Amino acid sequence: MLAYLNGQFLPRSAATVPVDDRGFIFGDGVYEVWRVINGRLFESERHLARLTRGLGELRISPPEIARADVLERVADHLLNESDLKEGEATFYLEITRGVAPRTHQFPPAGTPPTVYATVNRFNPPEDVRSRGATAATVPDVRWLRCDIKTVQLLPNVLAKQAAAERGAIEAIFVRDGVVTEGSHTNVMGVLDGVIRTHPTDNLVLPGITRAVVLEIAKRLNMSVSEEPVTVPDVPRLEELFLVGTTSDVMPIIRIHDHVIGSGRPGPIARQLFTELRRYMDTSCPPSDHAGAGAVSASQ
Ligand code: PDD
């Protein structure tokens, strides 16, 4: 697989950063993950807007790749050279505050950010989706700026590992008796027929899939409330599902040993997945339909 590092394309095995990189030393950087379908970045602008906002919050000057045309060019080259213009893939981009001797405060103005990007083949987890998955709850011990997509993911890593050790697909964070989000997904529950999810405040990442799924739900006249699921709500949940770039809509049928709803993927999750998949496919058509993507994505 090919990588892009600070303006150059090179084999990923040859892409290295100095040990003084602030991403390595402090986790001082942000990242994004795009879904790629038929060589096109799904919801390209929304991911780029979240990245730009994150850079602003961290006060890192946006490098060239934060321009839509440069981003598309880099992604296109990586996908082409990695033979990923067909089928599904992910595009990963990370920007750190750059390389400087270790001091906590920012390095001198003008220190160039480190820019790294790569692509990977992606196989959507359709087997698990059709059966439904299990999740584990984990205390949400993260900082109070979970709205920024920083590379500081240690609590997420530990949570996901704890879930994996219990045979669960995802760790669901709980803070003060409230479900916030997953280690790499947002969480939605259905209670009394209403889709509930944590509002986009400082305690969760404003997920792009979350936003798209909520738009689809409203278009389908489903009831939506940006009010979180609480721990006491869990026994009454009719459905629970994860939403995210690498999960789409993933039904959760068990939390630990507690069965959710009917114990099978529920009708709301299934319909939302069908509609999300349809939207993904129409907004990212194969390239012999060039142009159609731009039209449907802007509708
Ligand atoms: N994670 N919440 C967290 C903590 C996340 O890390 C992610 C995405 C999401 C879902 O956001 P989106 O729908 O924009 O992917 C929610 C990516 C995929 C990752 O870290 O691999």
mmCIF file of C-alpha atoms and ligand atoms in Angstrom:
data_model
loop_
_atom_site.group_PDB
_atom_site.id
_atom_site.type_symbol
_atom_site.label_atom_id
_atom_site.label_comp_id
_atom_site.label_asym_id
_atom_site.label_seq_id
_atom_site.Cartn_x
_atom_site.Cartn_y
_atom_site.Cartn_z
ATOM 1 C CA MET A 1 0.000 0.000 0.000
ATOM 2 C CA LEU A 2 1.056 3.507 -0.799
ATOM 3 C CA ALA A 3 1.229 6.395 1.650
ATOM 4 C CA TYR A 4 1.469 10.181 1.403
ATOM 5 C CA LEU A 5 3.830 11.917 3.818
ATOM 6 C CA ASN A 6 4.543 15.656 3.774
ATOM 7 C CA GLY A 7 4.034 16.121 0.057
ATOM 8 C CA GLN A 8 5.528 12.832 -1.157
ATOM 9 C CA PHE A 9 4.038 9.508 -2.186
ATOM 10 C CA LEU A 10 5.980 6.469 -0.988
ATOM 11 C CA PRO A 11 5.442 2.851 0.064
ATOM 12 C CA ARG A 12 3.835 2.780 3.500
ATOM 13 C CA SER A 13 6.734 0.706 4.851
ATOM 14 C CA ALA A 14 9.065 3.590 3.920
ATOM 15 C CA ALA A 15 6.876 6.319 5.470
ATOM 16 C CA THR A 16 8.539 7.302 8.740
ATOM 17 C CA VAL A 17 8.337 10.330 11.031
ATOM 18 C CA PRO A 18 11.065 11.617 13.381
ATOM 19 C CA VAL A 19 10.735 10.566 17.024
ATOM 20 C CA ASP A 20 10.318 14.253 17.932
ATOM 21 C CA ASP A 21 7.031 14.408 16.049
ATOM 22 C CA ARG A 22 4.460 15.889 18.423
ATOM 23 C CA GLY A 23 1.980 13.247 17.344
ATOM 24 C CA PHE A 24 4.337 10.570 18.696
ATOM 25 C CA ILE A 25 5.345 12.484 21.821
ATOM 26 C CA PHE A 26 2.055 14.134 22.850
ATOM 27 C CA GLY A 27 -0.717 12.766 20.629
ATOM 28 C CA ASP A 28 -0.815 16.379 19.443
ATOM 29 C CA GLY A 29 -2.823 16.077 16.248
ATOM 30 C CA VAL A 30 -6.099 15.277 14.559
ATOM 31 C CA TYR A 31 -7.245 12.641 12.086
ATOM 32 C CA GLU A 32 -10.113 11.725 9.801
ATOM 33 C CA VAL A 33 -11.386 8.510 8.249
ATOM 34 C CA TRP A 34 -13.399 8.662 5.025
ATOM 35 C CA ARG A 35 -15.313 5.774 3.525
ATOM 36 C CA VAL A 36 -14.356 5.258 -0.109
ATOM 37 C CA ILE A 37 -16.852 3.714 -2.518
ATOM 38 C CA ASN A 38 -15.997 3.248 -6.190
ATOM 39 C CA GLY A 39 -12.981 5.482 -5.706
ATOM 40 C CA ARG A 40 -15.035 8.388 -4.312
ATOM 41 C CA LEU A 41 -14.836 9.869 -0.818
ATOM 42 C CA PHE A 42 -18.272 9.554 0.801
ATOM 43 C CA GLU A 43 -19.436 12.844 2.392
ATOM 44 C CA SER A 44 -16.070 14.355 1.536
ATOM 45 C CA GLU A 45 -16.960 17.942 2.492
ATOM 46 C CA ARG A 46 -18.425 17.099 5.890
ATOM 47 C CA HIS A 47 -15.329 15.143 6.968
ATOM 48 C CA LEU A 48 -13.126 17.965 5.716
ATOM 49 C CA ALA A 49 -15.195 20.542 7.629
ATOM 50 C CA ARG A 50 -14.822 18.507 10.855
ATOM 51 C CA LEU A 51 -11.063 18.211 10.265
ATOM 52 C CA THR A 52 -10.751 21.954 9.670
ATOM 53 C CA ARG A 53 -12.704 22.687 12.836
ATOM 54 C CA GLY A 54 -10.464 20.284 14.800
ATOM 55 C CA LEU A 55 -7.329 21.987 13.469
ATOM 56 C CA GLY A 56 -8.797 25.315 14.542
ATOM 57 C CA GLU A 57 -9.560 24.052 18.060
ATOM 58 C CA LEU A 58 -5.955 22.806 18.359
ATOM 59 C CA ARG A 59 -4.619 26.006 16.747
ATOM 60 C CA ILE A 60 -2.733 24.076 14.044
ATOM 61 C CA SER A 61 -2.565 26.090 10.792
ATOM 62 C CA PRO A 62 -4.341 24.123 8.081
ATOM 63 C CA PRO A 63 -1.816 22.597 5.659
ATOM 64 C CA GLU A 64 -2.522 22.474 1.905
ATOM 65 C CA ILE A 65 -4.233 19.098 2.177
ATOM 66 C CA ALA A 66 -7.081 20.744 4.077
ATOM 67 C CA ARG A 67 -8.110 22.247 0.706
ATOM 68 C CA ALA A 68 -10.769 20.145 -0.980
ATOM 69 C CA ASP A 69 -9.007 20.016 -4.366
ATOM 70 C CA VAL A 70 -5.654 18.959 -2.857
ATOM 71 C CA LEU A 71 -7.334 16.372 -0.638
ATOM 72 C CA GLU A 72 -9.202 14.841 -3.582
ATOM 73 C CA ARG A 73 -6.001 14.758 -5.661
ATOM 74 C CA VAL A 74 -3.994 13.003 -2.925
ATOM 75 C CA ALA A 75 -6.787 10.502 -2.216
ATOM 76 C CA ASP A 76 -7.236 9.821 -5.916
ATOM 77 C CA HIS A 77 -3.548 9.111 -6.436
ATOM 78 C CA LEU A 78 -3.347 6.810 -3.390
ATOM 79 C CA LEU A 79 -6.464 4.922 -4.498
ATOM 80 C CA ASN A 80 -5.269 4.604 -8.085
ATOM 81 C CA GLU A 81 -1.806 3.364 -7.186
ATOM 82 C CA SER A 82 -3.197 0.948 -4.571
ATOM 83 C CA ASP A 83 -5.725 -0.497 -7.010
ATOM 84 C CA LEU A 84 -8.631 0.685 -4.854
ATOM 85 C CA LYS A 85 -10.660 2.640 -7.420
ATOM 86 C CA GLU A 86 -13.255 -0.116 -7.402
ATOM 87 C CA GLY A 87 -15.106 -1.597 -4.448
ATOM 88 C CA GLU A 88 -14.708 -0.255 -0.922
ATOM 89 C CA ALA A 89 -11.841 1.278 0.979
ATOM 90 C CA THR A 90 -11.031 3.774 3.703
ATOM 91 C CA PHE A 91 -8.909 6.908 3.421
ATOM 92 C CA TYR A 92 -7.031 7.922 6.599
ATOM 93 C CA LEU A 93 -5.542 11.374 7.104
ATOM 94 C CA GLU A 94 -3.566 12.548 10.119
ATOM 95 C CA ILE A 95 -2.144 16.002 10.783
ATOM 96 C CA THR A 96 0.103 16.666 13.778
ATOM 97 C CA ARG A 97 1.674 19.857 15.101
ATOM 98 C CA GLY A 98 4.946 18.779 13.493
ATOM 99 C CA VAL A 99 8.463 18.001 14.654
ATOM 100 C CA ALA A 100 10.148 19.976 17.458
ATOM 101 C CA PRO A 101 12.230 19.323 20.599
ATOM 102 C CA ARG A 102 9.939 18.200 23.424
ATOM 103 C CA THR A 103 8.343 21.079 25.281
ATOM 104 C CA HIS A 104 4.660 21.063 26.237
ATOM 105 C CA GLN A 105 3.935 24.490 24.801
ATOM 106 C CA PHE A 106 3.610 24.966 21.062
ATOM 107 C CA PRO A 107 6.797 24.938 18.959
ATOM 108 C CA PRO A 108 7.852 28.178 17.212
ATOM 109 C CA ALA A 109 5.350 29.618 14.736
ATOM 110 C CA GLY A 110 6.047 28.326 11.257
ATOM 111 C CA THR A 111 6.863 24.740 12.373
ATOM 112 C CA PRO A 112 5.259 22.774 9.538
ATOM 113 C CA PRO A 113 2.554 20.284 10.529
ATOM 114 C CA THR A 114 3.190 16.620 9.710
ATOM 115 C CA VAL A 115 0.721 15.334 7.121
ATOM 116 C CA TYR A 116 0.212 11.609 6.646
ATOM 117 C CA ALA A 117 -2.426 9.851 4.556
ATOM 118 C CA THR A 118 -3.052 6.320 3.418
ATOM 119 C CA VAL A 119 -5.749 4.007 2.067
ATOM 120 C CA ASN A 120 -6.882 0.510 2.999
ATOM 121 C CA ARG A 121 -9.211 -2.054 1.464
ATOM 122 C CA PHE A 122 -12.488 -2.241 3.424
ATOM 123 C CA ASN A 123 -14.929 -5.139 3.659
ATOM 124 C CA PRO A 124 -18.237 -4.096 5.241
ATOM 125 C CA PRO A 125 -19.144 -6.500 8.073
ATOM 126 C CA GLU A 126 -22.350 -7.838 6.498
ATOM 127 C CA ASP A 127 -22.347 -11.192 8.334
ATOM 128 C CA VAL A 128 -22.315 -9.562 11.754
ATOM 129 C CA ARG A 129 -24.856 -6.979 10.624
ATOM 130 C CA SER A 130 -27.383 -9.601 9.568
ATOM 131 C CA ARG A 131 -27.028 -11.505 12.871
ATOM 132 C CA GLY A 132 -26.677 -8.448 15.101
ATOM 133 C CA ALA A 133 -23.694 -7.773 17.352
ATOM 134 C CA THR A 134 -22.931 -7.603 21.043
ATOM 135 C CA ALA A 135 -21.489 -4.618 22.902
ATOM 136 C CA ALA A 136 -19.905 -4.035 26.303
ATOM 137 C CA THR A 137 -20.338 -0.923 28.433
ATOM 138 C CA VAL A 138 -17.231 0.816 29.737
ATOM 139 C CA PRO A 139 -16.907 3.876 32.013
ATOM 140 C CA ASP A 140 -16.282 6.989 29.907
ATOM 141 C CA VAL A 141 -13.074 8.305 31.442
ATOM 142 C CA ARG A 142 -12.168 10.501 28.450
ATOM 143 C CA TRP A 143 -11.447 14.227 28.555
ATOM 144 C CA LEU A 144 -14.172 16.834 28.084
ATOM 145 C CA ARG A 145 -13.407 17.634 24.428
ATOM 146 C CA CYS A 146 -14.565 14.422 22.784
ATOM 147 C CA ASP A 147 -15.949 16.619 19.975
ATOM 148 C CA ILE A 148 -12.397 16.966 18.604
ATOM 149 C CA LYS A 149 -11.132 13.988 16.599
ATOM 150 C CA THR A 150 -7.655 13.894 18.117
ATOM 151 C CA VAL A 151 -5.183 11.023 17.755
ATOM 152 C CA GLN A 152 -5.142 10.723 21.560
ATOM 153 C CA LEU A 153 -7.211 7.550 21.588
ATOM 154 C CA LEU A 154 -5.880 5.671 24.626
ATOM 155 C CA PRO A 155 -9.246 5.493 26.477
ATOM 156 C CA ASN A 156 -10.869 4.321 23.229
ATOM 157 C CA VAL A 157 -8.130 1.707 22.716
ATOM 158 C CA LEU A 158 -8.465 0.362 26.279
ATOM 159 C CA ALA A 159 -12.268 0.334 26.039
ATOM 160 C CA LYS A 160 -12.278 -1.500 22.723
ATOM 161 C CA GLN A 161 -9.762 -4.035 24.038
ATOM 162 C CA ALA A 162 -11.922 -4.666 27.121
ATOM 163 C CA ALA A 163 -14.916 -5.203 24.808
ATOM 164 C CA ALA A 164 -12.933 -7.508 22.502
ATOM 165 C CA GLU A 165 -11.844 -9.602 25.488
ATOM 166 C CA ARG A 166 -15.541 -10.138 26.254
ATOM 167 C CA GLY A 167 -16.245 -11.107 22.641
ATOM 168 C CA ALA A 168 -18.078 -7.821 21.982
ATOM 169 C CA ILE A 169 -17.836 -5.836 18.755
ATOM 170 C CA GLU A 170 -17.789 -2.413 20.402
ATOM 171 C CA ALA A 171 -17.323 -0.670 23.751
ATOM 172 C CA ILE A 172 -20.132 1.714 24.636
ATOM 173 C CA PHE A 173 -19.041 4.542 26.898
ATOM 174 C CA VAL A 174 -21.219 5.489 29.898
ATOM 175 C CA ARG A 175 -20.651 8.778 31.730
ATOM 176 C CA ASP A 176 -22.709 9.651 34.834
ATOM 177 C CA GLY A 177 -25.320 7.028 33.937
ATOM 178 C CA VAL A 178 -25.650 8.329 30.365
ATOM 179 C CA VAL A 179 -24.658 6.515 27.144
ATOM 180 C CA THR A 180 -22.347 8.873 25.289
ATOM 181 C CA GLU A 181 -20.920 6.984 22.256
ATOM 182 C CA GLY A 182 -18.855 3.983 21.245
ATOM 183 C CA SER A 183 -15.055 3.730 21.093
ATOM 184 C CA HIS A 184 -15.252 4.508 17.355
ATOM 185 C CA THR A 185 -18.987 4.878 16.700
ATOM 186 C CA ASN A 186 -21.985 6.925 17.759
ATOM 187 C CA VAL A 187 -24.826 5.106 19.510
ATOM 188 C CA MET A 188 -28.574 5.281 18.845
ATOM 189 C CA GLY A 189 -31.375 3.619 20.821
ATOM 190 C CA VAL A 190 -35.083 3.234 20.153
ATOM 191 C CA LEU A 191 -37.430 3.846 23.075
ATOM 192 C CA ASP A 192 -41.215 4.039 22.683
ATOM 193 C CA GLY A 193 -40.651 4.206 18.912
ATOM 194 C CA VAL A 194 -38.385 7.263 19.176
ATOM 195 C CA ILE A 195 -34.761 7.171 17.954
ATOM 196 C CA ARG A 196 -32.617 8.655 20.709
ATOM 197 C CA THR A 197 -28.970 9.696 20.515
ATOM 198 C CA HIS A 198 -26.630 11.896 22.540
ATOM 199 C CA PRO A 199 -26.670 15.546 21.375
ATOM 200 C CA THR A 200 -23.542 16.872 19.669
ATOM 201 C CA ASP A 201 -21.913 18.612 22.610
ATOM 202 C CA ASN A 202 -18.383 18.300 24.026
ATOM 203 C CA LEU A 203 -18.999 14.712 25.205
ATOM 204 C CA VAL A 204 -19.264 13.015 21.794
ATOM 205 C CA LEU A 205 -17.756 13.223 18.346
ATOM 206 C CA PRO A 206 -20.190 14.847 15.896
ATOM 207 C CA GLY A 207 -20.235 11.748 13.679
ATOM 208 C CA ILE A 208 -20.802 12.208 9.967
ATOM 209 C CA THR A 209 -22.736 8.925 9.795
ATOM 210 C CA ARG A 210 -24.790 10.080 12.794
ATOM 211 C CA ALA A 211 -25.748 13.252 10.901
ATOM 212 C CA VAL A 212 -26.579 11.392 7.669
ATOM 213 C CA VAL A 213 -28.623 8.712 9.497
ATOM 214 C CA LEU A 214 -30.598 11.345 11.425
ATOM 215 C CA GLU A 215 -31.373 13.123 8.131
ATOM 216 C CA ILE A 216 -32.544 9.839 6.615
ATOM 217 C CA ALA A 217 -34.679 9.044 9.688
ATOM 218 C CA LYS A 218 -36.373 12.448 9.516
ATOM 219 C CA ARG A 219 -36.980 12.033 5.777
ATOM 220 C CA LEU A 220 -38.653 8.683 6.552
ATOM 221 C CA ASN A 221 -40.842 10.457 9.141
ATOM 222 C CA MET A 222 -39.299 8.486 11.978
ATOM 223 C CA SER A 223 -39.347 10.203 15.393
ATOM 224 C CA VAL A 224 -35.932 11.442 16.459
ATOM 225 C CA SER A 225 -34.817 12.984 19.741
ATOM 226 C CA GLU A 226 -31.283 14.180 20.416
ATOM 227 C CA GLU A 227 -31.598 13.081 24.002
ATOM 228 C CA PRO A 228 -29.230 10.395 25.273
ATOM 229 C CA VAL A 229 -30.132 6.864 26.300
ATOM 230 C CA THR A 230 -29.549 6.421 30.037
ATOM 231 C CA VAL A 231 -28.558 3.266 31.916
ATOM 232 C CA PRO A 232 -32.073 2.896 33.442
ATOM 233 C CA ASP A 233 -33.484 3.077 29.873
ATOM 234 C CA VAL A 234 -31.503 0.026 28.727
ATOM 235 C CA PRO A 235 -33.944 -2.711 29.882
ATOM 236 C CA ARG A 236 -36.742 -0.920 27.992
ATOM 237 C CA LEU A 237 -34.808 -0.405 24.728
ATOM 238 C CA GLU A 238 -36.611 -1.691 21.654
ATOM 239 C CA GLU A 239 -33.472 -1.394 19.534
ATOM 240 C CA LEU A 240 -29.897 -0.267 19.887
ATOM 241 C CA PHE A 241 -27.445 0.362 17.049
ATOM 242 C CA LEU A 242 -24.052 1.829 16.264
ATOM 243 C CA VAL A 243 -23.462 4.307 13.457
ATOM 244 C CA GLY A 244 -20.074 5.186 11.986
ATOM 245 C CA THR A 245 -17.894 5.287 8.891
ATOM 246 C CA THR A 246 -16.759 1.663 9.266
ATOM 247 C CA SER A 247 -19.989 0.360 10.841
ATOM 248 C CA ASP A 248 -22.723 2.055 8.767
ATOM 249 C CA VAL A 249 -25.733 1.048 10.903
ATOM 250 C CA MET A 250 -24.836 -1.944 13.100
ATOM 251 C CA PRO A 251 -27.603 -3.492 15.214
ATOM 252 C CA ILE A 252 -26.645 -4.385 18.796
ATOM 253 C CA ILE A 253 -28.691 -7.300 20.120
ATOM 254 C CA ARG A 254 -26.942 -7.817 23.449
ATOM 255 C CA ILE A 255 -25.055 -5.702 25.991
ATOM 256 C CA HIS A 256 -23.039 -8.104 28.115
ATOM 257 C CA ASP A 257 -25.675 -10.792 28.906
ATOM 258 C CA HIS A 258 -28.637 -8.459 28.580
ATOM 259 C CA VAL A 259 -30.727 -9.035 25.450
ATOM 260 C CA ILE A 260 -31.888 -5.869 23.643
ATOM 261 C CA GLY A 261 -35.447 -5.843 22.309
ATOM 262 C CA SER A 262 -36.327 -9.024 20.420
ATOM 263 C CA GLY A 263 -32.697 -10.196 20.408
ATOM 264 C CA ARG A 264 -32.616 -9.749 16.626
ATOM 265 C CA PRO A 265 -31.761 -6.746 14.421
ATOM 266 C CA GLY A 266 -34.784 -4.462 14.671
ATOM 267 C CA PRO A 267 -36.867 -2.940 11.867
ATOM 268 C CA ILE A 268 -35.669 0.646 12.402
ATOM 269 C CA ALA A 269 -31.969 -0.286 12.266
ATOM 270 C CA ARG A 270 -32.577 -2.457 9.215
ATOM 271 C CA GLN A 271 -34.476 0.252 7.352
ATOM 272 C CA LEU A 272 -31.919 2.918 8.235
ATOM 273 C CA PHE A 273 -29.117 0.681 6.992
ATOM 274 C CA THR A 274 -30.944 -0.022 3.720
ATOM 275 C CA GLU A 275 -31.498 3.695 3.116
ATOM 276 C CA LEU A 276 -27.963 4.662 4.145
ATOM 277 C CA ARG A 277 -26.535 2.027 1.793
ATOM 278 C CA ARG A 278 -28.736 3.318 -1.019
ATOM 279 C CA TYR A 279 -27.561 6.894 -0.394
ATOM 280 C CA MET A 280 -23.902 5.782 -0.257
ATOM 281 C CA ASP A 281 -24.224 3.928 -3.553
ATOM 282 C CA THR A 282 -26.057 6.730 -5.377
ATOM 283 C CA SER A 283 -23.694 9.435 -4.135
ATOM 284 C CA CYS A 284 -20.610 7.343 -5.042
ATOM 285 C CA PRO A 285 -21.465 5.668 -8.372
ATOM 286 C CA PRO A 286 -18.890 3.756 -10.438
ATOM 287 C CA SER A 287 -16.778 6.095 -12.563
ATOM 288 C CA ASP A 288 -18.491 5.229 -15.865
ATOM 289 C CA HIS A 289 -21.352 7.284 -14.376
ATOM 290 C CA ALA A 290 -18.986 10.230 -13.809
ATOM 291 C CA GLY A 291 -20.769 13.359 -12.633
ATOM 292 C CA ALA A 292 -23.821 11.650 -11.168
ATOM 293 C CA GLY A 293 -22.102 11.508 -7.776
ATOM 294 C CA ALA A 294 -21.681 15.228 -7.476
ATOM 295 C CA VAL A 295 -25.328 15.782 -8.330
ATOM 296 C CA SER A 296 -26.856 13.313 -5.869
ATOM 297 C CA ALA A 297 -24.406 14.186 -3.058
ATOM 298 C CA SER A 298 -25.529 17.813 -3.144
ATOM 299 C CA GLN A 299 -29.233 17.034 -3.059
HETATM 300 N N1 PDD B 1 -14.153 6.749 14.199
HETATM 301 N N2 PDD B 1 -17.280 8.486 17.789
HETATM 302 C C1 PDD B 1 -15.960 8.245 17.811
HETATM 303 C C2 PDD B 1 -15.246 8.326 19.116
HETATM 304 C C3 PDD B 1 -15.273 7.931 16.622
HETATM 305 O O1 PDD B 1 -13.950 7.732 16.652
HETATM 306 C C4 PDD B 1 -15.995 7.837 15.409
HETATM 307 C C5 PDD B 1 -15.310 7.534 14.095
HETATM 308 C C6 PDD B 1 -17.385 8.072 15.427
HETATM 309 C C7 PDD B 1 -18.225 8.009 14.182
HETATM 310 O O2 PDD B 1 -17.979 9.122 13.354
HETATM 311 P P1 PDD B 1 -18.124 9.028 11.771
HETATM 312 O O3 PDD B 1 -19.525 8.632 11.490
HETATM 313 O O4 PDD B 1 -17.816 10.403 11.310
HETATM 314 O O5 PDD B 1 -17.158 7.980 11.316
HETATM 315 C C8 PDD B 1 -17.982 8.405 16.630
HETATM 316 C C9 PDD B 1 -13.349 6.414 13.040
HETATM 317 C C10 PDD B 1 -14.095 5.675 11.991
HETATM 318 C C11 PDD B 1 -12.093 5.702 13.519
HETATM 319 O O6 PDD B 1 -11.550 6.145 14.526
HETATM 320 O O7 PDD B 1 -11.647 4.749 12.879
#
